[in-house]
Amino acid sequence: MDNIFKMIEDLDSNSTVGDFKSILKLYKEDSDASLLKKDEEVKELTKKMQELIEASIKRSAEASIIIQPNELHNKFFHAAMHDEMDDVLKFNGKMIKNDEGWTEKNWDINKKSALGTVLRGDTTTGSYLVPVAYEAEVFRLAKDASVMMGKVRSIDMATRDIYWPAENAFPSLTWVTGETTAKTETSPTFAQIHLECETCAAWLTVTDELLEDSLVNLGDFFKMQFVEAWGQEFDKQVLNSNASPFTGVLHNSSVNVVNMGAGKVNFEDVEFDDLIDMETAISTAKGERALAGASYILHRKTFNSLKKKKDDNGMPIYMKPSEGVPATLNSYPYIISDQMPSTSVEDTGFIALGNPKYWIHGNRIGMQFRTYNNTIRNVDYDQIFYKFRIRQGFVAGIAEAFAVLKTADSS
């Protein structure tokens, strides 16, 4: 090949078209031989890749193949089959050297960079790009991990804080007993609901070697774990969070509290009469309309305790042996949640009743999953960082429309 470039450099004004064609013919013959050799190398590489992939699939049913061998072979082959004449014209008669690259893009089968670069948002921090269809799947998984997501009222937050006026007290009406009797002035009062968002985040570190040697897509795996963890955290903040950072139904000071009878300090002591008392508490505090759309919310262990309750004849009160599990509990739907308490503690709320739509969830920033692979830690220690981040808020819309059943105080 070097002698061909020397012949090109020796061309002058006395050279003929025939001289140029002769040089081009020699070049094409040499290039064809070189391409044929590289094509054989690619075929050999493809064969080895196919054997490796087949062995990997046998070892793991979860093998994740980013690019198929035939696809890889085609990419290399088409990259090699460039038009030499176009190159001659483009470089003003100076052909590019074969060892510099196969095209002006400098593709080289022996270079890892020839396979492409990692998708990233910018040159500093790599964003994990999620297609629309896949993003929908991510949110579906979060909803599957949560029983309250989709049941509470969710709104988008354009700012960090949102304030609403809320009903506090109705105006009072009086009857006028005579034409000259003075009318009584009344003043309805209002409360204020404050929804504030907070940031929830987590991150983890893996090495380049772990990602290279893994047969599964660890990026997707970590994403799914973060998403499912958020689904559980969502339920915790709605139901059982105690100012960490939000206050859930069980710990809200404005909900209606129904205390079990003296000595009933265990969750297993719950009776159906206690559930009826919860309904009465809501109806008394906010009126019968507040019970519309209400559901009982409890842990599976507590629910099973109710299913075990028997009448004086030893027959199950709730579920008859010949029947399936009813869809309601005391005529109200029920929600089973892992975030409700399952271990008996005295003076503790463990069953809730209310319409989930009266609890508000604010979405300031949705789920973010980012990859940081251009840091000094990656240079020094081959470390890659994955970060999950979300900004959300929770607040009671109408706390008085909820009732909580608590165990008795042993004192």
Coordinates of C-alpha atoms in Angstrom, one line a residue:
M1 CA 0.0 0.0 0.0
D2 CA 2.9 2.4 0.7
N3 CA 4.2 2.1 -2.8
I4 CA 0.8 3.2 -4.1
F5 CA 0.8 6.3 -2.0
K6 CA 4.4 7.0 -3.3
M7 CA 3.1 6.7 -6.9
I8 CA 0.3 9.2 -6.2
E9 CA 2.8 11.7 -4.7
D10 CA 5.0 11.4 -7.9
L11 CA 2.1 12.4 -10.2
D12 CA 2.7 15.7 -11.9
S13 CA 1.4 17.9 -14.7
N14 CA 2.8 15.5 -17.3
S15 CA 0.9 12.5 -15.8
T16 CA -2.0 11.1 -17.9
V17 CA -5.4 9.8 -17.1
G18 CA -4.0 6.4 -17.8
D19 CA -1.4 6.8 -15.2
F20 CA -4.0 7.7 -12.6
K21 CA -6.3 4.7 -13.7
S22 CA -3.3 2.3 -13.3
I23 CA -2.7 3.5 -9.8
L24 CA -6.4 3.3 -8.9
K25 CA -6.5 -0.2 -10.3
L26 CA -3.6 -1.3 -8.1
Y27 CA -5.2 0.4 -5.1
K28 CA -8.5 -1.4 -5.6
E29 CA -6.8 -4.7 -6.0
D30 CA -4.8 -4.1 -2.8
S31 CA -7.9 -2.8 -1.0
D32 CA -10.1 -5.8 -2.1
A33 CA -7.5 -8.1 -0.7
S34 CA -7.4 -6.2 2.5
L35 CA -11.2 -6.1 2.8
L36 CA -11.4 -9.8 2.1
K37 CA -8.9 -10.5 4.8
K38 CA -10.9 -8.3 7.2
D39 CA -14.1 -9.9 6.2
E40 CA -12.7 -13.3 7.1
E41 CA -11.6 -11.8 10.5
V42 CA -15.1 -10.5 11.0
K43 CA -16.6 -13.9 10.2
E44 CA -14.3 -15.6 12.6
L45 CA -15.1 -13.0 15.3
T46 CA -18.9 -13.5 14.6
K47 CA -18.5 -17.2 15.0
K48 CA -16.7 -16.8 18.3
M49 CA -19.4 -14.4 19.5
Q50 CA -22.2 -16.8 18.5
E51 CA -20.5 -19.6 20.4
L52 CA -20.1 -17.3 23.5
I53 CA -23.7 -16.1 23.3
E54 CA -25.1 -19.7 23.0
A55 CA -23.1 -20.7 26.0
S56 CA -24.3 -17.7 28.0
I57 CA -27.9 -18.4 27.2
K58 CA -27.5 -21.9 28.4
R59 CA -26.1 -20.6 31.7
S60 CA -28.7 -18.0 32.3
A61 CA -32.3 -17.6 31.1
E62 CA -32.0 -13.9 31.8
A63 CA -29.1 -13.3 29.3
S64 CA -29.4 -9.8 27.7
I65 CA -28.0 -9.4 24.2
I66 CA -27.6 -5.9 23.1
I67 CA -26.6 -6.6 19.5
Q68 CA -27.0 -9.8 17.4
P69 CA -23.9 -11.2 15.7
N70 CA -25.3 -10.9 12.1
E71 CA -26.2 -7.3 12.9
L72 CA -22.6 -6.6 14.1
H73 CA -21.1 -8.3 11.1
N74 CA -23.2 -6.1 8.8
K75 CA -22.2 -3.0 10.5
F76 CA -18.5 -3.8 10.2
F77 CA -18.8 -5.0 6.5
H78 CA -20.8 -1.9 5.4
A79 CA -18.3 0.3 7.2
A80 CA -15.5 -1.3 5.2
M81 CA -17.2 -1.2 1.8
H82 CA -16.6 2.5 1.1
D83 CA -16.2 4.1 -2.3
E84 CA -12.5 4.7 -3.0
M85 CA -13.2 7.1 -5.9
D86 CA -15.3 9.4 -3.6
D87 CA -12.4 9.4 -1.2
V88 CA -9.9 10.4 -3.9
L89 CA -12.1 13.3 -5.0
K90 CA -12.9 14.3 -1.4
F91 CA -9.2 14.5 -0.3
N92 CA -8.0 16.2 -3.5
G93 CA -6.2 13.2 -4.9
K94 CA -4.7 12.1 -1.5
M95 CA -6.2 8.8 -0.5
I96 CA -6.7 8.1 3.2
K97 CA -4.4 5.5 4.7
N98 CA -6.0 2.2 5.3
D99 CA -4.6 1.9 8.8
E100 CA -6.2 5.2 9.8
G101 CA -9.7 4.0 9.3
W102 CA -12.1 2.4 6.9
T103 CA -14.1 5.7 6.3
E104 CA -13.7 9.3 7.3
K105 CA -15.3 8.3 10.6
N106 CA -12.2 6.2 11.4
W107 CA -14.1 3.0 12.2
D108 CA -11.7 0.2 13.3
I109 CA -12.7 -3.3 14.1
N110 CA -9.9 -3.5 16.7
K111 CA -11.2 -0.5 18.6
K112 CA -13.9 -0.7 21.2
S113 CA -15.1 2.8 20.2
A114 CA -16.2 1.5 16.9
L115 CA -19.2 -0.1 18.5
G116 CA -20.6 3.3 19.5
T117 CA -20.7 5.4 22.7
V118 CA -23.0 5.2 25.7
L119 CA -26.2 7.2 25.5
R120 CA -25.9 10.2 27.8
G121 CA -27.6 13.6 28.4
D122 CA -24.4 15.6 28.3
T123 CA -20.6 15.2 28.6
T124 CA -20.6 15.4 32.3
T125 CA -23.5 13.4 33.7
G126 CA -25.1 10.5 31.7
S127 CA -28.9 10.5 31.7
Y128 CA -30.5 7.0 31.5
L129 CA -32.8 7.6 28.6
V130 CA -36.1 5.9 28.8
P131 CA -38.4 5.3 25.7
V132 CA -42.0 6.3 26.1
A133 CA -43.3 2.7 26.1
Y134 CA -40.7 1.7 28.6
E135 CA -41.4 4.7 30.9
A136 CA -45.1 3.6 31.0
E137 CA -43.9 0.2 32.1
V138 CA -41.8 1.8 34.8
F139 CA -44.7 3.6 36.3
R140 CA -46.9 0.5 36.0
L141 CA -44.4 -1.4 38.2
A142 CA -44.4 1.4 40.8
K143 CA -48.2 1.2 40.8
D144 CA -48.1 -2.6 41.2
A145 CA -45.8 -2.1 44.3
S146 CA -48.2 0.4 45.8
V147 CA -51.9 -0.1 46.8
M148 CA -52.5 3.6 47.4
M149 CA -51.0 5.1 44.2
G150 CA -53.9 5.8 41.9
K151 CA -56.4 5.8 44.8
V152 CA -55.4 9.1 46.4
R153 CA -55.9 12.4 44.7
S154 CA -52.7 13.2 42.7
I155 CA -52.0 16.7 41.3
D156 CA -49.0 18.2 39.5
M157 CA -47.1 20.9 41.4
A158 CA -45.8 23.8 39.4
T159 CA -44.2 25.2 42.5
R160 CA -42.7 23.9 45.7
D161 CA -45.7 24.9 47.9
I162 CA -49.4 24.9 47.2
Y163 CA -52.1 26.4 49.5
W164 CA -55.8 25.7 49.3
P165 CA -58.7 27.2 51.4
A166 CA -60.6 24.4 53.1
E167 CA -64.0 24.2 54.7
N168 CA -63.8 24.6 58.5
A169 CA -67.3 25.4 59.8
F170 CA -70.7 25.9 58.1
P171 CA -72.7 29.1 58.6
S172 CA -75.5 28.6 61.2
L173 CA -79.1 29.3 60.4
T174 CA -81.8 30.7 62.7
W175 CA -85.5 31.0 62.4
V176 CA -87.1 34.4 62.7
T177 CA -90.1 34.1 65.1
G178 CA -91.6 37.5 64.3
E179 CA -91.6 40.2 61.7
T180 CA -89.7 42.5 64.0
T181 CA -87.3 39.9 65.3
A182 CA -83.6 40.7 64.4
K183 CA -81.7 38.3 62.3
T184 CA -78.6 36.7 63.7
E185 CA -75.3 37.3 62.0
T186 CA -73.2 34.2 61.1
S187 CA -69.7 33.7 59.9
P188 CA -68.5 30.6 58.1
T189 CA -64.8 29.9 58.8
F190 CA -62.1 28.4 56.6
A191 CA -59.0 26.4 57.1
Q192 CA -55.9 26.2 54.9
I193 CA -54.3 23.1 53.4
H194 CA -50.5 23.4 52.7
L195 CA -49.0 20.9 50.3
E196 CA -45.2 21.0 50.2
C197 CA -42.9 18.8 48.2
E198 CA -39.8 17.1 49.5
T199 CA -37.0 15.2 47.7
C200 CA -36.6 11.4 48.0
A201 CA -33.4 9.9 46.6
A202 CA -31.0 7.0 46.7
W203 CA -27.8 6.1 44.9
L204 CA -25.5 3.1 44.6
T205 CA -22.2 2.2 43.1
V206 CA -21.1 -0.6 40.8
T207 CA -17.9 -1.2 38.9
D208 CA -17.3 -1.3 35.1
E209 CA -16.1 -4.9 35.5
L210 CA -19.4 -6.0 37.2
L211 CA -21.4 -4.4 34.3
E212 CA -19.1 -6.0 31.7
D213 CA -19.3 -9.5 33.2
S214 CA -23.0 -9.6 34.1
L215 CA -25.3 -11.5 31.8
V216 CA -28.3 -9.3 32.8
N217 CA -28.8 -5.6 32.2
L218 CA -28.0 -4.3 35.7
G219 CA -29.1 -0.8 34.8
D220 CA -32.6 -1.9 34.2
F221 CA -32.5 -4.2 37.2
F222 CA -31.5 -1.4 39.6
K223 CA -34.2 0.9 38.0
M224 CA -36.9 -1.7 38.8
Q225 CA -35.7 -2.0 42.4
F226 CA -35.8 1.8 42.9
V227 CA -39.2 2.0 41.3
E228 CA -40.7 -0.8 43.5
A229 CA -39.0 0.7 46.6
W230 CA -40.8 4.0 45.7
G231 CA -44.1 2.2 45.4
Q232 CA -43.7 1.0 49.0
E233 CA -42.5 4.4 50.3
F234 CA -45.6 6.0 48.6
D235 CA -47.9 3.8 50.8
K236 CA -45.8 4.5 53.9
Q237 CA -46.1 8.3 53.5
V238 CA -49.9 8.1 52.9
L239 CA -50.7 5.6 55.7
N240 CA -48.1 5.2 58.4
S241 CA -45.5 7.9 58.2
N242 CA -44.9 9.9 61.4
A243 CA -43.5 13.2 60.3
S244 CA -40.8 11.5 58.2
P245 CA -41.2 13.8 56.4
F246 CA -45.0 13.7 56.0
T247 CA -47.7 12.6 58.4
G248 CA -49.8 9.7 57.3
V249 CA -53.4 8.7 58.2
L250 CA -52.6 6.7 61.3
H251 CA -50.6 9.6 62.9
N252 CA -52.7 12.6 61.8
S253 CA -54.0 14.4 64.9
S254 CA -57.2 15.5 63.1
V255 CA -58.6 12.1 62.1
N256 CA -61.3 10.5 64.2
V257 CA -59.8 8.0 66.7
V258 CA -61.8 5.0 67.9
N259 CA -60.2 3.2 70.9
M260 CA -60.8 -0.5 71.6
G261 CA -62.1 -1.5 74.9
A262 CA -60.1 -1.8 78.1
G263 CA -57.5 -4.6 78.0
K264 CA -57.7 -5.0 74.2
V265 CA -54.0 -4.3 73.5
N266 CA -53.6 -6.8 70.7
F267 CA -54.6 -6.4 67.0
E268 CA -56.2 -9.9 67.2
D269 CA -58.7 -8.4 69.7
V270 CA -60.5 -6.4 67.0
E271 CA -64.2 -7.1 66.7
F272 CA -66.7 -6.2 63.9
D273 CA -68.3 -3.8 66.4
D274 CA -65.1 -1.8 66.4
L275 CA -65.4 -1.4 62.6
I276 CA -69.0 -0.1 63.0
D277 CA -67.8 2.4 65.6
M278 CA -65.3 3.7 63.0
E279 CA -68.2 4.3 60.5
T280 CA -70.2 6.1 63.2
A281 CA -67.2 8.4 64.1
I282 CA -66.9 9.6 60.5
S283 CA -70.6 10.1 60.1
T284 CA -70.8 12.1 63.3
A285 CA -67.8 14.3 62.5
K286 CA -68.4 15.1 58.8
G287 CA -71.8 13.8 58.0
E288 CA -73.0 10.7 56.1
R289 CA -71.7 12.0 52.8
A290 CA -68.1 11.7 54.1
L291 CA -68.5 7.9 54.0
A292 CA -69.1 7.9 50.2
G293 CA -66.2 6.1 48.6
A294 CA -64.7 5.0 51.9
S295 CA -62.6 1.9 52.2
Y296 CA -61.1 0.0 55.1
I297 CA -57.3 -0.2 55.1
L298 CA -55.5 -2.8 57.1
H299 CA -52.7 -5.4 57.0
R300 CA -53.2 -8.9 55.8
K301 CA -52.6 -10.3 59.3
T302 CA -55.3 -8.1 60.8
F303 CA -57.7 -9.0 57.9
N304 CA -57.1 -12.7 58.6
S305 CA -57.9 -12.2 62.3
L306 CA -61.3 -10.9 61.3
K307 CA -61.8 -13.9 59.0
K308 CA -61.2 -16.2 62.0
K309 CA -64.0 -14.5 64.1
K310 CA -66.8 -17.0 64.9
D311 CA -70.3 -16.7 66.3
D312 CA -71.6 -18.5 69.4
N313 CA -72.1 -21.6 67.3
G314 CA -68.5 -21.7 66.1
M315 CA -69.3 -20.6 62.6
P316 CA -67.2 -17.9 60.9
I317 CA -68.9 -14.5 61.0
Y318 CA -67.3 -13.0 58.0
M319 CA -66.5 -15.8 55.5
K320 CA -68.7 -18.9 55.3
P321 CA -66.9 -22.2 54.5
S322 CA -69.0 -22.6 51.3
E323 CA -68.4 -19.1 50.1
G324 CA -65.5 -17.2 48.7
V325 CA -63.9 -14.2 50.3
P326 CA -66.4 -11.3 50.1
A327 CA -65.3 -8.2 48.2
T328 CA -66.4 -5.9 51.1
L329 CA -65.9 -5.6 54.8
N330 CA -69.0 -4.4 56.6
S331 CA -70.3 -3.3 53.2
Y332 CA -67.2 -1.2 52.4
P333 CA -64.4 -2.1 50.1
Y334 CA -61.1 -3.0 51.8
I335 CA -57.4 -2.4 50.9
I336 CA -54.7 -4.7 52.1
S337 CA -51.4 -2.9 52.6
D338 CA -48.0 -4.1 53.9
Q339 CA -47.4 -0.6 55.3
M340 CA -50.1 -1.0 57.9
P341 CA -48.9 -2.2 61.3
S342 CA -48.9 -6.0 61.7
T343 CA -47.3 -6.4 65.2
S344 CA -49.5 -5.7 68.2
V345 CA -48.6 -2.6 70.2
E346 CA -50.7 -0.9 72.8
D347 CA -52.3 2.5 72.1
T348 CA -51.5 2.1 68.4
G349 CA -53.6 2.7 65.3
F350 CA -53.8 -0.2 62.9
I351 CA -57.0 0.0 60.9
A352 CA -58.1 3.1 58.9
L353 CA -61.4 3.9 57.2
G354 CA -61.9 6.7 54.7
N355 CA -62.1 7.8 51.1
P356 CA -58.5 7.8 49.7
K357 CA -59.4 10.7 47.5
Y358 CA -59.5 12.9 50.6
W359 CA -55.7 12.4 50.8
I360 CA -53.6 14.6 48.5
H361 CA -50.4 13.6 46.7
G362 CA -48.4 16.2 44.8
N363 CA -46.0 15.5 42.0
R364 CA -43.3 18.2 41.6
I365 CA -40.7 16.2 39.8
G366 CA -41.3 12.7 38.5
M367 CA -39.0 9.7 38.7
Q368 CA -35.4 10.4 37.6
F369 CA -32.9 7.6 37.1
R370 CA -29.4 8.8 36.1
T371 CA -26.0 7.2 35.4
Y372 CA -22.8 9.0 36.4
N373 CA -19.9 7.4 34.6
N374 CA -17.6 10.4 33.9
T375 CA -16.3 11.1 37.3
I376 CA -12.9 11.0 38.9
R377 CA -14.0 7.8 40.8
N378 CA -14.6 6.1 37.4
V379 CA -11.1 7.1 36.3
D380 CA -9.4 5.9 39.5
Y381 CA -11.6 3.0 40.5
D382 CA -13.8 2.1 37.5
Q383 CA -16.9 3.1 39.6
I384 CA -20.2 4.0 38.0
F385 CA -23.0 5.6 40.1
Y386 CA -26.7 5.1 39.7
K387 CA -29.0 7.7 41.3
F388 CA -32.8 7.6 41.8
R389 CA -34.5 10.9 42.6
I390 CA -38.1 12.2 42.9
R391 CA -39.8 15.2 44.4
Q392 CA -43.3 14.6 45.8
G393 CA -45.6 15.8 48.6
F394 CA -48.4 14.4 50.7
V395 CA -51.1 16.1 52.9
A396 CA -54.5 15.3 54.3
G397 CA -57.3 17.0 52.3
I398 CA -60.1 16.3 54.7
A399 CA -58.5 14.5 57.7
E400 CA -61.9 14.4 59.6
A401 CA -63.3 12.1 56.9
F402 CA -61.0 9.4 58.2
A403 CA -61.2 7.2 61.2
V404 CA -58.4 5.2 62.9
L405 CA -58.9 2.2 65.2
K406 CA -56.4 2.1 68.0
T407 CA -55.5 -0.6 70.6
A408 CA -56.2 0.2 74.2
D409 CA -53.6 1.7 76.6
S410 CA -52.5 -1.0 79.1
S411 CA -52.1 1.6 81.9

